Coordinates of C-alpha atoms and ligand atoms in Angstrom, one line a residue:
X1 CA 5.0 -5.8 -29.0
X2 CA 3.1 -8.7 -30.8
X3 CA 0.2 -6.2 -32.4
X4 CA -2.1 -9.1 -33.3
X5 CA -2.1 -10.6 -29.9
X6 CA -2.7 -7.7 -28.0
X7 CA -5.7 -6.4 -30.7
X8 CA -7.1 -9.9 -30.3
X9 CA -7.3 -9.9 -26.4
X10 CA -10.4 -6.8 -26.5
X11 CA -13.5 -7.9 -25.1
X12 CA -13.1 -11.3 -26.2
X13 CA -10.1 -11.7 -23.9
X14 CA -11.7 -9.9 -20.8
X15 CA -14.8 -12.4 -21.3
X16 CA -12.2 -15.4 -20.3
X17 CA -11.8 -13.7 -17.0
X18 CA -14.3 -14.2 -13.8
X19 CA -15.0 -11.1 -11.9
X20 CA -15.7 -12.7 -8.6
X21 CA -12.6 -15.1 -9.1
X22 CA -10.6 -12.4 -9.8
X23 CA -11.0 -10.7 -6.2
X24 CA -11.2 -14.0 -4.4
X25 CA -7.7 -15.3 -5.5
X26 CA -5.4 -14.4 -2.9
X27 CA -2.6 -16.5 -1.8
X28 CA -2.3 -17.3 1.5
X29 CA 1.6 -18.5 1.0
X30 CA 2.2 -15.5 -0.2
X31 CA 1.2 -13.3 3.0
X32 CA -0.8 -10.4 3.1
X33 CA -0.6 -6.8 2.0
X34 CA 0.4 -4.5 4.7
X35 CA -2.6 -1.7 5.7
X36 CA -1.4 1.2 6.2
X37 CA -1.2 2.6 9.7
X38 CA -3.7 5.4 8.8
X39 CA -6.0 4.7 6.0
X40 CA -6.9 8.2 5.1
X41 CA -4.8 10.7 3.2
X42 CA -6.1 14.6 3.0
X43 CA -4.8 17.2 0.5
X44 CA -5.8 21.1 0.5
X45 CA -7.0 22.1 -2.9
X46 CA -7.3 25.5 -3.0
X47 CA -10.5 25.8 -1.4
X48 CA -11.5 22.2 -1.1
X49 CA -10.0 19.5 -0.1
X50 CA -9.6 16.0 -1.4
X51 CA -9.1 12.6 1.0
X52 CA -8.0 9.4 -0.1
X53 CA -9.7 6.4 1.6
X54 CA -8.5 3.2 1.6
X55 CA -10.5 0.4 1.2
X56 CA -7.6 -2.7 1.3
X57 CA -5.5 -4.5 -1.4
X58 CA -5.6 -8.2 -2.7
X59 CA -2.1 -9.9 -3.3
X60 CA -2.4 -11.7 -6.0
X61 CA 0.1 -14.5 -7.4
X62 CA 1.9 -13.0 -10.7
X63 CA 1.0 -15.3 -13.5
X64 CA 0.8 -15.4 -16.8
X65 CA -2.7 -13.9 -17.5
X66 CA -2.0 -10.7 -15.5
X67 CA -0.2 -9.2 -18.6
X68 CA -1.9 -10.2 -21.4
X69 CA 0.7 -8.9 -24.2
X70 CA 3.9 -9.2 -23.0
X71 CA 5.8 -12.3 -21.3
X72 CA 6.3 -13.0 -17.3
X73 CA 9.8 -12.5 -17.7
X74 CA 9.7 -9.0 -19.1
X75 CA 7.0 -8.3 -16.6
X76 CA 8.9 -9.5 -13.3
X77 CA 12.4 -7.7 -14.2
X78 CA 10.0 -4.4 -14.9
X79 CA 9.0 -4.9 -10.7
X80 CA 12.3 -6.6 -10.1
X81 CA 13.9 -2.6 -11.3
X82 CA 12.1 -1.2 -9.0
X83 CA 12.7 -3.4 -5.9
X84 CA 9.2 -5.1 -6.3
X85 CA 9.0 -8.4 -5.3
X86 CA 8.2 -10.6 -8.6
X87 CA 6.5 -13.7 -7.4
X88 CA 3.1 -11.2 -6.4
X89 CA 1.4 -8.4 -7.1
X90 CA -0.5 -6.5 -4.7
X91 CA -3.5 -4.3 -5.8
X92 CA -4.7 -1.2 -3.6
X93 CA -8.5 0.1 -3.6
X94 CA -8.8 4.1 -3.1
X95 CA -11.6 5.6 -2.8
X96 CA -11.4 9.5 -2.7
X97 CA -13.7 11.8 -0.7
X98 CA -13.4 15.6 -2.4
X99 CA -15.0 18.4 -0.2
X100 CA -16.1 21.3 -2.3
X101 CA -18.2 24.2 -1.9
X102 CA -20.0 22.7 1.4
X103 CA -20.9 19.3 -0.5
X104 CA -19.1 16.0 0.0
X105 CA -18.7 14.1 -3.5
X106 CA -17.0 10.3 -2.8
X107 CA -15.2 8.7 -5.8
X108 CA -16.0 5.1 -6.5
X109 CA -16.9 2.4 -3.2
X110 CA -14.5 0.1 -2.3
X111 CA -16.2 -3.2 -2.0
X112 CA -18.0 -2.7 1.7
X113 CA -18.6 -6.2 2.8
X114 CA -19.0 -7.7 -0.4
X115 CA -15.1 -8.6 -0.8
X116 CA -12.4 -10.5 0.2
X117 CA -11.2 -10.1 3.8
X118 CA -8.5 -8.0 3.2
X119 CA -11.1 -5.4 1.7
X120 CA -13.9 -3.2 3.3
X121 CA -12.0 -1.0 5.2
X122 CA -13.1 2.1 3.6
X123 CA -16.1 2.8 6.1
X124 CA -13.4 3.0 9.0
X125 CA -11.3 5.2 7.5
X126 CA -14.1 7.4 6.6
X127 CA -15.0 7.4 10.3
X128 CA -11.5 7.8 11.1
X129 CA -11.2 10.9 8.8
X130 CA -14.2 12.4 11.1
X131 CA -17.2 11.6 8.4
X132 CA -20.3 9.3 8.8
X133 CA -21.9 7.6 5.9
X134 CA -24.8 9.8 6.3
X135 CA -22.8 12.9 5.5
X136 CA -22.4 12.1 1.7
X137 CA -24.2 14.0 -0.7
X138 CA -23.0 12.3 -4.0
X139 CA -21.4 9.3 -4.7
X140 CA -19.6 9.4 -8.2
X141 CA -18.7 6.5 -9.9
X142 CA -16.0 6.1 -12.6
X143 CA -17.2 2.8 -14.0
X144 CA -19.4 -0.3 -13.2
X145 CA -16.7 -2.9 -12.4
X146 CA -17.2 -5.0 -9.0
X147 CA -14.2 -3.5 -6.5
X148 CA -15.6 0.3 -7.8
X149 CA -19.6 0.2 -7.2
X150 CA -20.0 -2.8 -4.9
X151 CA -19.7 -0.4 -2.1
X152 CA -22.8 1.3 -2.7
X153 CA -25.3 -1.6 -1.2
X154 CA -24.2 -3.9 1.8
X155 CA -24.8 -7.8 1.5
X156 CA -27.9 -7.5 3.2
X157 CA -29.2 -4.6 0.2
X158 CA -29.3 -1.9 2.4
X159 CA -27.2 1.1 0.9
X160 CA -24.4 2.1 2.3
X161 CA -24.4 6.0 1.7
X162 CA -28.6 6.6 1.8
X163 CA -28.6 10.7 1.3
X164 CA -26.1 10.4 -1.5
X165 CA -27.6 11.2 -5.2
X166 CA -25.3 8.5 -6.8
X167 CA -23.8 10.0 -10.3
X168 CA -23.2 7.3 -13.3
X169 CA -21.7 7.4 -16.8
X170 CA -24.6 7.5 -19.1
X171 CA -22.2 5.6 -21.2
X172 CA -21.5 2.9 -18.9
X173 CA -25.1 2.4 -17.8
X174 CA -26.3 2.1 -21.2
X175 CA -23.9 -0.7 -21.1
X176 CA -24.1 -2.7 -18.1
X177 CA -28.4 -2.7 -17.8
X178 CA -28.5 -3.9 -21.6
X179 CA -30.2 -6.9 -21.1
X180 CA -29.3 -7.9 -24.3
X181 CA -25.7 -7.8 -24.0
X182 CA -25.9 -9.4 -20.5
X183 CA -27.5 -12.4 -22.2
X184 CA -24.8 -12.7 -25.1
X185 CA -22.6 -12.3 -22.6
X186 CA -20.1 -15.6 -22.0
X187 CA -21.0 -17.3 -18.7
X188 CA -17.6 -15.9 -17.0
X189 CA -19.2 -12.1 -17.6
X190 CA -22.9 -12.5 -16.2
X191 CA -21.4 -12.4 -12.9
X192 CA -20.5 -8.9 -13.7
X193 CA -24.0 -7.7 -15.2
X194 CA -25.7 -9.1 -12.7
X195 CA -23.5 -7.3 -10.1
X196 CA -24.2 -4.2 -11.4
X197 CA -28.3 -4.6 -11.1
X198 CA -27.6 -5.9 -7.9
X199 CA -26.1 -2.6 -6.8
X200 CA -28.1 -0.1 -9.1
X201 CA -31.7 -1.7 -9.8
X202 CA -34.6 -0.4 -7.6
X203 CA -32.7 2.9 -6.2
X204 CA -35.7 5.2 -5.1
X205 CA -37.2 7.5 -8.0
X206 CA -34.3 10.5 -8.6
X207 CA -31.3 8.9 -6.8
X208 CA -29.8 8.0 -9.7
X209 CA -28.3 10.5 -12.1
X210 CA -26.5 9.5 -15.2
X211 CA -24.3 12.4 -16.9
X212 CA -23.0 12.6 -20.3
X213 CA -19.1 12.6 -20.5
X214 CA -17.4 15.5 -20.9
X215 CA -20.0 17.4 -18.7
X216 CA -19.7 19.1 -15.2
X217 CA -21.3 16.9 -12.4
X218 CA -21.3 20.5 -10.2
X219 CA -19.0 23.8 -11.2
X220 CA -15.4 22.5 -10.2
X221 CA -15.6 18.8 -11.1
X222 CA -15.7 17.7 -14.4
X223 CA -16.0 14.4 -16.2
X224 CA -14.0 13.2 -19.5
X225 CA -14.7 9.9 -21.4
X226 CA -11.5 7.8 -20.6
X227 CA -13.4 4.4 -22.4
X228 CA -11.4 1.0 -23.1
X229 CA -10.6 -0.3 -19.2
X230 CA -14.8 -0.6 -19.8
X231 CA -17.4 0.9 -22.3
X232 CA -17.9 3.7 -20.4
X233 CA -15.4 4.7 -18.2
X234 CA -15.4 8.3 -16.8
X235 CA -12.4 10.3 -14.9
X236 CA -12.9 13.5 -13.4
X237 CA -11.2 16.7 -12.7
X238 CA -11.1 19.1 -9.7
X239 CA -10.3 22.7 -9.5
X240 CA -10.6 25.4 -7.0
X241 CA -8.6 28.9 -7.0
X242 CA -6.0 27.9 -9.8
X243 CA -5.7 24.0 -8.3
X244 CA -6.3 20.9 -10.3
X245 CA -6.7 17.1 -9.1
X246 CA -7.4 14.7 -11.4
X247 CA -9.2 11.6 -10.5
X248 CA -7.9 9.2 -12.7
X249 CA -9.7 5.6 -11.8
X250 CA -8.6 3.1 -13.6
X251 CA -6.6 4.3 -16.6
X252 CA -3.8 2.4 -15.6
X253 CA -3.6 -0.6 -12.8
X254 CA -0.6 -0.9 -10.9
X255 CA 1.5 2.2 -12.4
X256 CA 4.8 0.0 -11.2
X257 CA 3.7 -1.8 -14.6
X258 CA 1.2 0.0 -16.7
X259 CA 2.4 3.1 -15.7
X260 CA 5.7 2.3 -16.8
X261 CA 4.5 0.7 -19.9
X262 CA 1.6 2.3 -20.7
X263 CA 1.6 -0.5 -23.9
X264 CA 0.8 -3.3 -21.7
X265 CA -2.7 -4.7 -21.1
X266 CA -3.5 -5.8 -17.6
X267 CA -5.9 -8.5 -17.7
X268 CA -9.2 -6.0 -16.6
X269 CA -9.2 -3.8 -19.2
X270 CA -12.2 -4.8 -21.8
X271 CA -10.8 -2.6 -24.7
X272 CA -7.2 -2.8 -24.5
X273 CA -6.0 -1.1 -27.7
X274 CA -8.8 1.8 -26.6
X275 CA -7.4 1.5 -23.0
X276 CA -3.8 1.9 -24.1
X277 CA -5.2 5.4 -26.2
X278 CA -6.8 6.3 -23.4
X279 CA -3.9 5.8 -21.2
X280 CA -1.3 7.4 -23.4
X281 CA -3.5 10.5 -24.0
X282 CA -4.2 10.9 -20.4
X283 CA -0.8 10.6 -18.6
X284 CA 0.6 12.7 -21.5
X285 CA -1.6 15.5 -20.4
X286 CA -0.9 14.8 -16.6
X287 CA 2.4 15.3 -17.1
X288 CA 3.0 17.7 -19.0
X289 CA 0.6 19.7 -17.0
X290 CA 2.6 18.4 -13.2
X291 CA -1.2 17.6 -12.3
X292 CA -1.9 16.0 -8.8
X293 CA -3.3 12.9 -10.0
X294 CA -5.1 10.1 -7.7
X295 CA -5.6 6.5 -8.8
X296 CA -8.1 3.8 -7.5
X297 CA -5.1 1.4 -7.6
X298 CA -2.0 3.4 -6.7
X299 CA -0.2 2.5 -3.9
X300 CA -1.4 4.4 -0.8
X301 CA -1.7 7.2 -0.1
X302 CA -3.1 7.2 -3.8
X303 CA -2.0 10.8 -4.9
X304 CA 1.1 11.9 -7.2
X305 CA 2.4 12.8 -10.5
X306 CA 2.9 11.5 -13.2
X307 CA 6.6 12.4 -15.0
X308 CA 8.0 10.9 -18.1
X309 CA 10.6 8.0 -17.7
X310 CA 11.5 6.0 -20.9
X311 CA 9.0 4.7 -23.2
X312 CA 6.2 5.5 -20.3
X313 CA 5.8 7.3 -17.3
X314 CA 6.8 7.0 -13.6
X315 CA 4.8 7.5 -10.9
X316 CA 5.9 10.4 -8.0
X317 CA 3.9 9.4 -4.5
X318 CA 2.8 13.1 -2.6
X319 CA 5.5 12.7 0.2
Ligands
LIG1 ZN1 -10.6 -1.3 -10.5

């Protein structure tokens, strides 16, 4: 690994990239991702119960960028092992519903229809999964990027889940609504600041709860700082009668890569060195531990383990 060019691309690098270009460059020549036939996965959990929702994916050309410190060619014959096609990547959204002790708690949005087309499914799939939007008590959110709380308000500003106390990061927040940071910010990332007042400013008075990292939201979910992908990002743990999930967000991208090679920064995350502790420190515990483990952008159906293969980890889909 080239040390200084991976310590060079922190924040500085992420600033290069665009958010909302990011999720509108798709490739038509390239097709599109295949939805799956049914968009919502459950799993008993002791007594509760957690439900992956899928939101969509993005297929994205596979260029240079994606990567950021190690070349194409290692990167395509890492996909090209594992019967990947190389010319493409496609990247899932998962949103996951957990039902526990007679609340329902959904992890991170989706994009409702603030994305590309091949997003927004996730309201669907909730229906199909027999809830209403109505019906959720808390949203959680992991972290402030675009395709994780853009779900939360509609286009036209309404919100999307109105009952829901929405549960933030106090680490993140402090972040994100720094107006001073969002003006220092380099043109490519006011997109991003702005997105995140678009979706959090004027919530009615006690909607809005930030937590401290490392606290419980509720007994039997707990959050843990996982920081580097952003400032502030949070994962969170599940447990009921001797049963653990753990909600792992955006640790790693596409495991197929960063899973693999837990050393490699994809392009999103903001801190990579702290993203690649983070990561590292995180799978480690997952699998030594066998832990059900469910990530925003694992393929669907978005659960599995993690279990060590060479320098990194491979990733076990649920059957
Ligand atoms: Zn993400």
């Amino acid at each position: 690994m080239d040390r200084r060019h991976f310590l060079g691309a922190g924040i500085a690098g992420a600033a290069t990239l665009t958010f909302s270009s990011v999720w509108s460059q798709s490739a038509a020549n390239l097709g599109a991702p295949v939805a799956p036939s049914v968009g919502f996965k459950r799993m008993k959990l002791g007594a509760a119960e957690v439900i992956a929702l899928h939101d969509g994916a993005l297929r994205r050309p596979l260029g240079e960028e994606f990567v950021r410190n190690a070349p194409l060619e290692q990167v395509k014959a890492m996909l090209a092992s594992q019967n990947l096609p190389t010319d493409y990547v496609d990247i899932p959204f998962n949103a996951f519903l957990v039902l526990l002790g007679g609340s329902k708690f959904l992890f991170d949005t989706g994009f409702a229809d603030n994305g590309p087309a091949s997003t927004g499914q996730l309201r669907a799939n909730l229906a199909a999964a027999g809830y209403k939007p109505e019906d959720i008590d808390h949203v959680v959110i992991s972290h402030f990027h675009g395709d994780h709380i853009n779900g939360l308000r509609a286009k036209d500003g309404g919100l999307v889940y109105p009952k829901a106390k929405i549960h933030v990061p106090k680490t993140e927040y402090a972040y994100w609504m720094d107006d001073a940071k969002m003006e220092a910010a380099p043109p490519a990332m006011k997109g991003a600041f702005q997105g995140v007042r678009r979706v959090l400013a004027g919530l009615p008075a006690g909607q809005l709860v930030q937590f401290e990292p490392g606290a419980d939201l509720v007994p039997g979910i707990t959050s843990s700082a996982a920081y580097g992908h952003t400032p502030g990002m949070s994962i969170f743990t599940v447990k009921s009668e001797g049963q653990s999930f753990v909600y792992v967000a955006d640790v790693t991208n596409i495991p197929s890569l960063f899973a693999r090679a837990p050393d490699w920064a994809v392009q999103f995350d903001m801190d990579a060195e702290m993203a690649r502790q983070t990561r590292r420190r995180v799978f480690d515990m997952l699998a030594k531990d066998k832990t059900l483990a469910g990530g925003y952008h694992f393929p669907f159906p978005a659960f599995g383990t993690l279990e060590p293969a060479g320098n990194g980890y491979q990733f076990k889909p649920v059957a």
